[in-house]
mmCIF file of C-alpha atoms and ligand atoms in Angstrom:
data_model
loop_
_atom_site.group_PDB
_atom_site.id
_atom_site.type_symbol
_atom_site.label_atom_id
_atom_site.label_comp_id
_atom_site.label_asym_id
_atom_site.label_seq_id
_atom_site.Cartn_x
_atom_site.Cartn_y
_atom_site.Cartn_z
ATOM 1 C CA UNK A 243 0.000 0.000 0.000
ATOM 2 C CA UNK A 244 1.537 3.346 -0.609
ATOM 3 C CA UNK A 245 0.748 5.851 1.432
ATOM 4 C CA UNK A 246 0.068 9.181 0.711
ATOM 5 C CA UNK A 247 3.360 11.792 1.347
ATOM 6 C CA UNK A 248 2.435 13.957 4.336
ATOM 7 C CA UNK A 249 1.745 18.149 3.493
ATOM 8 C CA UNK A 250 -2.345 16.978 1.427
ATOM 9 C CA UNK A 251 -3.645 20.370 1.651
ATOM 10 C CA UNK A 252 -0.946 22.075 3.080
ATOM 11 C CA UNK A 253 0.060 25.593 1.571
ATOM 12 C CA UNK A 254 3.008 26.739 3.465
ATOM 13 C CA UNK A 255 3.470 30.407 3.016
ATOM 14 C CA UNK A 256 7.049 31.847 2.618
ATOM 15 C CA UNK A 257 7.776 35.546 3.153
ATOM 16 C CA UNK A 258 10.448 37.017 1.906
ATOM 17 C CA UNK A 259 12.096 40.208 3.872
ATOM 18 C CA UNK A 260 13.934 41.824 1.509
ATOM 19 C CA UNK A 261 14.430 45.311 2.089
ATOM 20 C CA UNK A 262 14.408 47.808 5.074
ATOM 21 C CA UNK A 263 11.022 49.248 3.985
ATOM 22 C CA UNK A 264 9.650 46.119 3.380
ATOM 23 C CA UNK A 265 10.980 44.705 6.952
ATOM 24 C CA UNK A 266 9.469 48.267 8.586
ATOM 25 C CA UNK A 267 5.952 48.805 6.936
ATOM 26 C CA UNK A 268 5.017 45.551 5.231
ATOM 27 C CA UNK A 269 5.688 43.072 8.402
ATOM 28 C CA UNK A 270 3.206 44.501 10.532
ATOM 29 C CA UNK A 271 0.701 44.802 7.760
ATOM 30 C CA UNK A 272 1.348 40.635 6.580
ATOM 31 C CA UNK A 273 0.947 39.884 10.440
ATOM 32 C CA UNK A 274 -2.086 41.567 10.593
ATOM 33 C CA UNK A 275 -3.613 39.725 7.410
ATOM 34 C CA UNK A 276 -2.189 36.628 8.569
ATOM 35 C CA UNK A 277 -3.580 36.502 12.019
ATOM 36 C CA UNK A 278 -7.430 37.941 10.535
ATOM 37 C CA UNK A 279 -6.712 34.506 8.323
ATOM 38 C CA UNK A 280 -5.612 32.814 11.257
ATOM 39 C CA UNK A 281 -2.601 31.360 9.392
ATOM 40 C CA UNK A 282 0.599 30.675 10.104
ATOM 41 C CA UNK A 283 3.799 31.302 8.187
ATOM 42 C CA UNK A 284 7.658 31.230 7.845
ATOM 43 C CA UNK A 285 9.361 34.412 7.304
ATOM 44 C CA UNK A 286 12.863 34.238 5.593
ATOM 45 C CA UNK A 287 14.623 37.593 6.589
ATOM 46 C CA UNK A 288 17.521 39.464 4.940
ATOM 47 C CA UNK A 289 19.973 40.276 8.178
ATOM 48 C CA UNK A 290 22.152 43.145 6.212
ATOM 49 C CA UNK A 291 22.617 45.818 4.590
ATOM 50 C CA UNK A 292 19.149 46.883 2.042
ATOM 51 C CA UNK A 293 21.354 47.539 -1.041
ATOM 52 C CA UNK A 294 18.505 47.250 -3.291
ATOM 53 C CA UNK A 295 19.049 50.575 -4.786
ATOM 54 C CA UNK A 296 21.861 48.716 -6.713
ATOM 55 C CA UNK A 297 18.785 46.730 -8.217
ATOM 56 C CA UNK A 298 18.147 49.923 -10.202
ATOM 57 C CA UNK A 299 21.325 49.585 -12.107
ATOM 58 C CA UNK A 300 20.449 46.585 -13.619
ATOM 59 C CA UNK A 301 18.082 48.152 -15.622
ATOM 60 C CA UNK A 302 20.542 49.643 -17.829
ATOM 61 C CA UNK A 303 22.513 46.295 -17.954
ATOM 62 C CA UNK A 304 20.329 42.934 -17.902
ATOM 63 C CA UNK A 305 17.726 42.297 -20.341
ATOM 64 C CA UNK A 306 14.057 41.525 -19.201
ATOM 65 C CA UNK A 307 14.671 43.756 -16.045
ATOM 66 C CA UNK A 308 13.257 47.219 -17.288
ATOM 67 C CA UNK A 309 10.388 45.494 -19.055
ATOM 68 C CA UNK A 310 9.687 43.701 -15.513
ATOM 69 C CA UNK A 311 10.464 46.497 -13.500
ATOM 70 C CA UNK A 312 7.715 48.406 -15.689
ATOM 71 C CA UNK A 313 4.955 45.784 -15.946
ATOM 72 C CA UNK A 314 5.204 45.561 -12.071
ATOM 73 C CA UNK A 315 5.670 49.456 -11.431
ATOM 74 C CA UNK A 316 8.453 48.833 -9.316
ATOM 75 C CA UNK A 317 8.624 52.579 -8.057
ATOM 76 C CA UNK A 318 4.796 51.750 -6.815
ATOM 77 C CA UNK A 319 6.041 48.280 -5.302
ATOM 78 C CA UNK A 320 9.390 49.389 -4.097
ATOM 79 C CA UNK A 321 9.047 52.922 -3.618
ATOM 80 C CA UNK A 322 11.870 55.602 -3.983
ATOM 81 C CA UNK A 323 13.773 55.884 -1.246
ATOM 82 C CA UNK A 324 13.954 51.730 -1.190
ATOM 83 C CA UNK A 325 15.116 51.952 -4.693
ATOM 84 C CA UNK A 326 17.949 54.688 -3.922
ATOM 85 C CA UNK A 327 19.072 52.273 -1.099
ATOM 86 C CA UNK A 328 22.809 51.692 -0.989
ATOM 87 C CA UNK A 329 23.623 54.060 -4.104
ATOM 88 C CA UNK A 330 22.606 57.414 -2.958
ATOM 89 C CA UNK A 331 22.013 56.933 0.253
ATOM 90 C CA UNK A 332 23.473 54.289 2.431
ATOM 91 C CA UNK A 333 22.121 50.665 3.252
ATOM 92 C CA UNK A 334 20.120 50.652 6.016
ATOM 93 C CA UNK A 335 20.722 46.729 8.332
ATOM 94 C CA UNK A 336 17.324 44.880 7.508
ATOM 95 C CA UNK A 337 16.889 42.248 10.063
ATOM 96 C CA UNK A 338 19.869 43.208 11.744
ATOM 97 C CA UNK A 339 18.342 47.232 12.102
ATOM 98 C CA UNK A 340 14.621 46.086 13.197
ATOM 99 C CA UNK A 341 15.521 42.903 16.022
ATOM 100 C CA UNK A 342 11.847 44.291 17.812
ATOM 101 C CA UNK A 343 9.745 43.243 14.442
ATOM 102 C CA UNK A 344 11.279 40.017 14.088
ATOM 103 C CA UNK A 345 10.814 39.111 17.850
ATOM 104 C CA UNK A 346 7.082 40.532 17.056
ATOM 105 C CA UNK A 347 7.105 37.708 14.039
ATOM 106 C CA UNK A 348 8.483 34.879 16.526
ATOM 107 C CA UNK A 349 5.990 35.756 19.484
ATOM 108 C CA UNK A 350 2.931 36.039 16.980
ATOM 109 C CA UNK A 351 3.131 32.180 16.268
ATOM 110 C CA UNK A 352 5.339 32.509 13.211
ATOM 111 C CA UNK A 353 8.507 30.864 11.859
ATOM 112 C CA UNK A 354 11.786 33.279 11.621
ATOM 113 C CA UNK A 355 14.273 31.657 8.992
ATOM 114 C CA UNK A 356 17.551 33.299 7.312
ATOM 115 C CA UNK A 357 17.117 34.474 3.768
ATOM 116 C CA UNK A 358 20.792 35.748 3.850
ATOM 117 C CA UNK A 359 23.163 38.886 4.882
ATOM 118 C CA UNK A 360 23.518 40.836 1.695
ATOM 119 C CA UNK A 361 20.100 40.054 -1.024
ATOM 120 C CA UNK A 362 21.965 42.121 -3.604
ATOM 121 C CA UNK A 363 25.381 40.631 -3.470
ATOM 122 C CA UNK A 364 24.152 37.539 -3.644
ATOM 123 C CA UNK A 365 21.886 37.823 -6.280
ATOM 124 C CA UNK A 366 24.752 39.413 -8.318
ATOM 125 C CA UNK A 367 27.634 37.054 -7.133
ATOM 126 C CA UNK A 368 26.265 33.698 -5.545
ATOM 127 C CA UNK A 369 27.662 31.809 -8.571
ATOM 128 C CA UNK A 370 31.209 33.424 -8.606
ATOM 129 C CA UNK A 371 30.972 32.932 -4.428
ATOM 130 C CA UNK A 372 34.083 30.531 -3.055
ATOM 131 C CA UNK A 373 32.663 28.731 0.027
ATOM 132 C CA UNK A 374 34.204 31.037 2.741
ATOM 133 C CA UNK A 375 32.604 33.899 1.572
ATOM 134 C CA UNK A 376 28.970 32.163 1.376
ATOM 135 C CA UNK A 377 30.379 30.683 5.172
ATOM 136 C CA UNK A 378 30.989 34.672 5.926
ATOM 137 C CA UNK A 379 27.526 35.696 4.402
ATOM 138 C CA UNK A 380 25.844 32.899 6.172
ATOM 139 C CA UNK A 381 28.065 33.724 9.588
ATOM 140 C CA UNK A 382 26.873 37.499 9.872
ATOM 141 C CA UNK A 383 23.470 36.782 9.016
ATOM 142 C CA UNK A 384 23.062 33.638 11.839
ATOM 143 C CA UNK A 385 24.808 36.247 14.228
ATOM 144 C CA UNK A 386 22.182 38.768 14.179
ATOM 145 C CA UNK A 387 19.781 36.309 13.893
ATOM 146 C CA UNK A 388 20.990 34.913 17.434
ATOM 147 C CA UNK A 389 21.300 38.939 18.845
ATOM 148 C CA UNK A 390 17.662 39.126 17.775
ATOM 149 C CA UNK A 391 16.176 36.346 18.951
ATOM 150 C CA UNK A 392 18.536 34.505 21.121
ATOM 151 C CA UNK A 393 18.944 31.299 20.036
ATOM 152 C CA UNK A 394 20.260 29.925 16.304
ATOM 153 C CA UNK A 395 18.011 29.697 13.072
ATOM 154 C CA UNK A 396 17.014 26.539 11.866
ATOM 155 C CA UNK A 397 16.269 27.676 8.490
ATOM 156 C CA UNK A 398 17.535 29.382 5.577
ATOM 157 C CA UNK A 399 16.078 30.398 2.295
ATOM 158 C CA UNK A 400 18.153 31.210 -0.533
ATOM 159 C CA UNK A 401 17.830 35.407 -2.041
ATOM 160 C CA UNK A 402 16.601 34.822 -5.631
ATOM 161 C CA UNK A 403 16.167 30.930 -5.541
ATOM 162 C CA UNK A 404 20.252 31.196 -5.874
ATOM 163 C CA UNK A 405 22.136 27.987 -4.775
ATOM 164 C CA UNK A 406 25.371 26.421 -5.560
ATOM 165 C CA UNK A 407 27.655 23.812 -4.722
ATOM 166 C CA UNK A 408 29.302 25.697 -2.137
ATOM 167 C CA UNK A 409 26.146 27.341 -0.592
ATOM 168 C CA UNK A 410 24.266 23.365 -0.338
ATOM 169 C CA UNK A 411 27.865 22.530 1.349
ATOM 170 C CA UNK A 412 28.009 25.359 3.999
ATOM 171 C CA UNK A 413 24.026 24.677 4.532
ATOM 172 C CA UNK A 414 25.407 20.990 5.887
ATOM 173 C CA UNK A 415 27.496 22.461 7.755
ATOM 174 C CA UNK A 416 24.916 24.449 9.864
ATOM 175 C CA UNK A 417 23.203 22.277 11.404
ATOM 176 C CA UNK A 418 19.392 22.889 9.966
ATOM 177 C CA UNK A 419 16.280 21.551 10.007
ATOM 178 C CA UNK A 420 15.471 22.436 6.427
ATOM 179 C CA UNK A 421 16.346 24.826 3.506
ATOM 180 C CA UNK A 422 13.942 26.389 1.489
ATOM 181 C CA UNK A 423 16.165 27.557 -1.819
ATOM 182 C CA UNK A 424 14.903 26.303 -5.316
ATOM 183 C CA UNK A 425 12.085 26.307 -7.023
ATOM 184 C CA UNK A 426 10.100 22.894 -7.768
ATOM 185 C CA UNK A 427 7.657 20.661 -7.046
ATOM 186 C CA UNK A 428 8.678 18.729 -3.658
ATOM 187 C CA UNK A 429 10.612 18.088 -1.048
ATOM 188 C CA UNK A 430 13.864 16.516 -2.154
ATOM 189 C CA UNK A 431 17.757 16.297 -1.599
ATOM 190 C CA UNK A 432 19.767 18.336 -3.725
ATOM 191 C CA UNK A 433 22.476 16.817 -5.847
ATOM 192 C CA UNK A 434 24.927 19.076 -7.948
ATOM 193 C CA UNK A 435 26.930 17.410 -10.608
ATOM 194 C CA UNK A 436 28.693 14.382 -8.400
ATOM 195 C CA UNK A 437 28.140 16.051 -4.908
ATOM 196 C CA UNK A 438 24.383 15.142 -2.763
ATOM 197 C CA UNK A 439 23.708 17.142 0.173
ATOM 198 C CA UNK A 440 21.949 16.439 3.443
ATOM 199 C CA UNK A 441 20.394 19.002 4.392
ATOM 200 C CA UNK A 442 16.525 18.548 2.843
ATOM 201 C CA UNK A 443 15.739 21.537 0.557
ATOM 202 C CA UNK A 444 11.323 22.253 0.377
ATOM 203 C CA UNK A 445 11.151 24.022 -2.922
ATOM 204 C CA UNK A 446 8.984 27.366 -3.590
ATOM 205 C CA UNK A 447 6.078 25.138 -5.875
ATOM 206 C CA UNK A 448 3.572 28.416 -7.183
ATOM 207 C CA UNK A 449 4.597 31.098 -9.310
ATOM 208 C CA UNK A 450 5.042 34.256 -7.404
ATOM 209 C CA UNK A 451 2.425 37.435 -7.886
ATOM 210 C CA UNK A 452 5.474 39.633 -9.429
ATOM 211 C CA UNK A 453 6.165 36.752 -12.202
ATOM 212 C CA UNK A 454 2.058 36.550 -13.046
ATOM 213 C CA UNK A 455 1.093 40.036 -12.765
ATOM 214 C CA UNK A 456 0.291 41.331 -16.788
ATOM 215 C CA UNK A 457 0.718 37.920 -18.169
ATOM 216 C CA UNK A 458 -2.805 36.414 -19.925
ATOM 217 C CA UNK A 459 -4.461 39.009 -18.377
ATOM 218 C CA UNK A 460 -3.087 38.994 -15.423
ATOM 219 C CA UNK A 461 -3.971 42.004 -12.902
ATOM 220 C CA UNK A 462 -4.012 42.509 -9.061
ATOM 221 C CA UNK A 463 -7.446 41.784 -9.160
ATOM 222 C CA UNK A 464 -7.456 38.711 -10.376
ATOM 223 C CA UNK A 465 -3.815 37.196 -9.523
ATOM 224 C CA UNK A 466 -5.236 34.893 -6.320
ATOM 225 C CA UNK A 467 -6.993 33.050 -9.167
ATOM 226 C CA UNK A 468 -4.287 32.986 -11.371
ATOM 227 C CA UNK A 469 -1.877 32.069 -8.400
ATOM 228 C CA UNK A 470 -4.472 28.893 -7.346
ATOM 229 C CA UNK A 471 -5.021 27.485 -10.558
ATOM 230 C CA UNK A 472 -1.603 25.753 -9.731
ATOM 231 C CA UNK A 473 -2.876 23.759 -6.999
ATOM 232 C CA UNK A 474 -2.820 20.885 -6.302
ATOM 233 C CA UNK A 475 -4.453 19.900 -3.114
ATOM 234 C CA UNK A 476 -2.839 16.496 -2.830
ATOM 235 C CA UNK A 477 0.610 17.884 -2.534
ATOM 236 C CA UNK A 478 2.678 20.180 -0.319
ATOM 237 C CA UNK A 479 2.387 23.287 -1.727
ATOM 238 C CA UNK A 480 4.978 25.994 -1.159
ATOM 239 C CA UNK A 481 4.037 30.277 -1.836
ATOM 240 C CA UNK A 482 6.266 32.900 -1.498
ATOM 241 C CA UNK A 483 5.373 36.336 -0.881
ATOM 242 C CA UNK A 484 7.024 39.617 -0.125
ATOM 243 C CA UNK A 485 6.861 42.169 2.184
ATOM 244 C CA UNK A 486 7.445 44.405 -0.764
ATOM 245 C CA UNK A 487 5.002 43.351 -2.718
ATOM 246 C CA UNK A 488 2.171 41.521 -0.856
ATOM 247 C CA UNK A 489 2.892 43.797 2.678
ATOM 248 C CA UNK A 490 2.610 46.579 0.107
ATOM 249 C CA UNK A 491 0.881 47.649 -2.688
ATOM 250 C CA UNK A 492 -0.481 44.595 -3.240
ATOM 251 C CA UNK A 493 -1.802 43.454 0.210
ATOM 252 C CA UNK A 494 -5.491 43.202 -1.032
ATOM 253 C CA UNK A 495 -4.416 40.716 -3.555
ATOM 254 C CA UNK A 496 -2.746 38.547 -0.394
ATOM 255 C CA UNK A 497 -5.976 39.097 1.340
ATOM 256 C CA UNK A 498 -7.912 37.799 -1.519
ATOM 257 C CA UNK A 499 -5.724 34.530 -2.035
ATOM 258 C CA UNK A 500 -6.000 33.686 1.972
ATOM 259 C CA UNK A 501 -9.703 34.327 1.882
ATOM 260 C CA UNK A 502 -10.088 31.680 -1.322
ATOM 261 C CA UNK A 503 -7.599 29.254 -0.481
ATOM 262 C CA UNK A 504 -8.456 28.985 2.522
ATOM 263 C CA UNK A 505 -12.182 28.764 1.430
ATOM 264 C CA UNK A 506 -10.454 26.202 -0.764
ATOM 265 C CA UNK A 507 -9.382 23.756 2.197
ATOM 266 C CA UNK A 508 -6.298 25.036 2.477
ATOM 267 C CA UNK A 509 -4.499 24.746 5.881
ATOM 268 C CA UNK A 510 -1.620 26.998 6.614
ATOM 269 C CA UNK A 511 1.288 25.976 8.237
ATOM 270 C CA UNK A 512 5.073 27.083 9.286
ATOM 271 C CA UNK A 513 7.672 24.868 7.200
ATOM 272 C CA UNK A 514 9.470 24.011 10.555
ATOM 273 C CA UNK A 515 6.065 22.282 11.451
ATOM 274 C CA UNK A 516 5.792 19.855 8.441
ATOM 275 C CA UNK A 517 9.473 19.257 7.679
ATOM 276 C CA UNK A 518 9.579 16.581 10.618
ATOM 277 C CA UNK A 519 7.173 14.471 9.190
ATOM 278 C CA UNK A 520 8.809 13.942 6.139
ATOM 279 C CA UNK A 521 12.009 13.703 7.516
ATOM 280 C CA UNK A 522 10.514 10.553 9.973
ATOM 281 C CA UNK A 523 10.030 8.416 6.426
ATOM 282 C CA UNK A 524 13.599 9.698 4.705
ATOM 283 C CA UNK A 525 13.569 6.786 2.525
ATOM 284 C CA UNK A 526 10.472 8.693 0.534
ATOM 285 C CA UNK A 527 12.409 11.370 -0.431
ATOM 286 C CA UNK A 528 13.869 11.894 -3.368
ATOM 287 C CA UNK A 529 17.183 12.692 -4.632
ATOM 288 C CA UNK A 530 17.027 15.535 -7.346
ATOM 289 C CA UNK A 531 19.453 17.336 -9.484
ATOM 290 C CA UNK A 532 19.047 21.242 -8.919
ATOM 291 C CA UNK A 533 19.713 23.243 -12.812
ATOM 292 C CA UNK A 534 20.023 26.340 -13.144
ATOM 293 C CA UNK A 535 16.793 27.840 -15.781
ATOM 294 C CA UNK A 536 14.871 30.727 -16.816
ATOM 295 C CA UNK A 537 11.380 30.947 -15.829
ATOM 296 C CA UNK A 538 8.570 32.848 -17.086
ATOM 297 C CA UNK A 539 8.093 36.086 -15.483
ATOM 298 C CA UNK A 540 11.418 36.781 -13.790
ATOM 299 C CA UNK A 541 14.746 37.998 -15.777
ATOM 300 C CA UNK A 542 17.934 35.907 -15.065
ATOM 301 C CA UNK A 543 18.642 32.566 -13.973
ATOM 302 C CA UNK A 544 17.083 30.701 -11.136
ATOM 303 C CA UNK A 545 17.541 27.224 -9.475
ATOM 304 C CA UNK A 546 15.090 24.791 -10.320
ATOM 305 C CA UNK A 547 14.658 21.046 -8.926
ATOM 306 C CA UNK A 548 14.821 18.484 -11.909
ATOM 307 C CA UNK A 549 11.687 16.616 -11.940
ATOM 308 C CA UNK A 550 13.275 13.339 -12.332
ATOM 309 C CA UNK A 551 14.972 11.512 -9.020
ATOM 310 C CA UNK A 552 18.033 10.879 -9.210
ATOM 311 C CA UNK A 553 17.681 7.869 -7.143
ATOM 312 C CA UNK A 554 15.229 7.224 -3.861
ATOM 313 C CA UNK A 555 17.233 8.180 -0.382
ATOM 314 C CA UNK A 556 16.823 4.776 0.205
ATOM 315 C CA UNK A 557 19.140 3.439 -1.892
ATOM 316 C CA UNK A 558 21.363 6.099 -0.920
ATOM 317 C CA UNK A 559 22.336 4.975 2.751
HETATM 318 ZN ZN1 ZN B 201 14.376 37.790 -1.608
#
């Protein structure tokens, strides 16, 4: 008899902290939504410096990132002084410079997790990173996190779905309960050419509201349904939001997709609360290469699990 993989009607929501603003105005705003939903969720913060300013200066060199940056109205979604950050003015410390909100996340029933020191640098750099100076990212960001809340995450999320040989290799050494840093479709262990890792990776499964919005018709009105329609109830699904975005302009949107997924079935639940029961039956999960792909909506490369196993962990040990 096989029995079904644990996380049926699941939707574990991921928030990403990103940037000071976002950490300032748009936690308070998701906690309220959340707790009117009565849902729970993990947030992954950025500890550093908010050098998203340097964001803008892609425009002029990556293709795809002014036409995003215009179909999402990025000054509306980021605002100005957010996009400025670290050019003209300096980088304000995002988890690191608001310890108070996180410790408001932690005591209103939520998950904290690490979602790096520096977004920008390693958006730009992950793949040209050696593995001391992911260790040194990592080690600044689990420092604050430890000021902050006084004891050591057991979680990290990857900035822009960025991993690498070195970064799955530091991640073993740490110690965690889970990472969150691909996207794909399931729980899995991440292989990179000849190297597996331990440490269990639960992949971002939905599209995200900045990759949907003005796609097919796409508008903040109608996104939830557009989000949904990629649902499958029978799985573990896994949706990341932003404080930027969703704890922003588009917080009436987030409200909308709580109110029909959960009218939906949809429980919500902290990733630190379901990882443990797939890690009791490790022989069920799968080994999976992680690639490195464009998907629709976003501009650059991202890490994506290969839907194929590699092999069963149980043939691994
Ligand atoms: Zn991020």
């Amino acid at each position: 008899m096989t029995v079904a993989p644990p996380g049926a009607r699941v939707v574990a929501i991921k928030v990403d902290v990103d940037t000071y603003r976002g950490a300032r105005d748009g936690i308070p705003r998701l906690l309220r939504a959340l707790e009117e939903a009565r849902a729970r969720a993990t947030f992954f913060v950025t500890f550093g410096p908010d050098h998203s300013g340097r964001a803008v200066l892609r425009v002029f060199t990556r293709k795809g990132f002014l036409k995003k940056m215009l179909r999402t109205n990025a000054t509306k979604t980021y605002g100005l002084s957010t996009m400025l950050s670290g050019t003209l003015l300096p980088g304000k410390l995002v988890g690191a410079g608001c310890p108070d909100l996180l410790r408001d996340i932690d005591a209103a029933g939520h998950e904290v997790g690490i979602h790096g020191w520096n977004h920008v640098r390693w958006h730009d750099r992950l793949f040209r990173m050696t593995k001391d100076e992911v260790r040194e990212e990592y080690r600044r960001a689990v420092d604050a996190y430890v000021v902050a809340l006084g004891r050591p995450p057991k979680s990290v999320a990857a900035p822009a779905w960025r991993c690498t040989a070195e970064s799955l290799s530091v991640q073993d050494e740490m110690n965690l309960l889970y990472a969150s840093d691909p996207r794909g479709t399931e729980p899995f262990f991440p292989r990179i050419g000849s190297q597996t890792f331990r440490t269990i990776q639960v992949p971002t499964t939905f599209s995200t509201l900045d990759e949907m919005l003005g796609r097919d018709g796409v508008t903040e009105n109608n996104v939830h349904e557009a989000l949904l329609r990629e649902w499958d109830p029978s799985r573990l699904a896994v949706h990341t939001i932003h404080t930027e975005g969703e704890g922003s302009a588009y917080l009436d949107s987030f409200r909308r997709w709580l109110a029909l997924a959960r009218e939906r079935g949809a429980e919500f639940e902290r990733l630190d609360r379901i990882v443990p029961q797939w890690l009791a039956q490790p022989s069920d999960i799968p080994v999976c290469e992680v690639v490195r792909k464009e998907i629709p909506g976003r501009a650059g490369e991202v890490c994506v699990q290969e839907s194929t196993a590699v092999e069963a962990a149980a043939h691994r040990r």
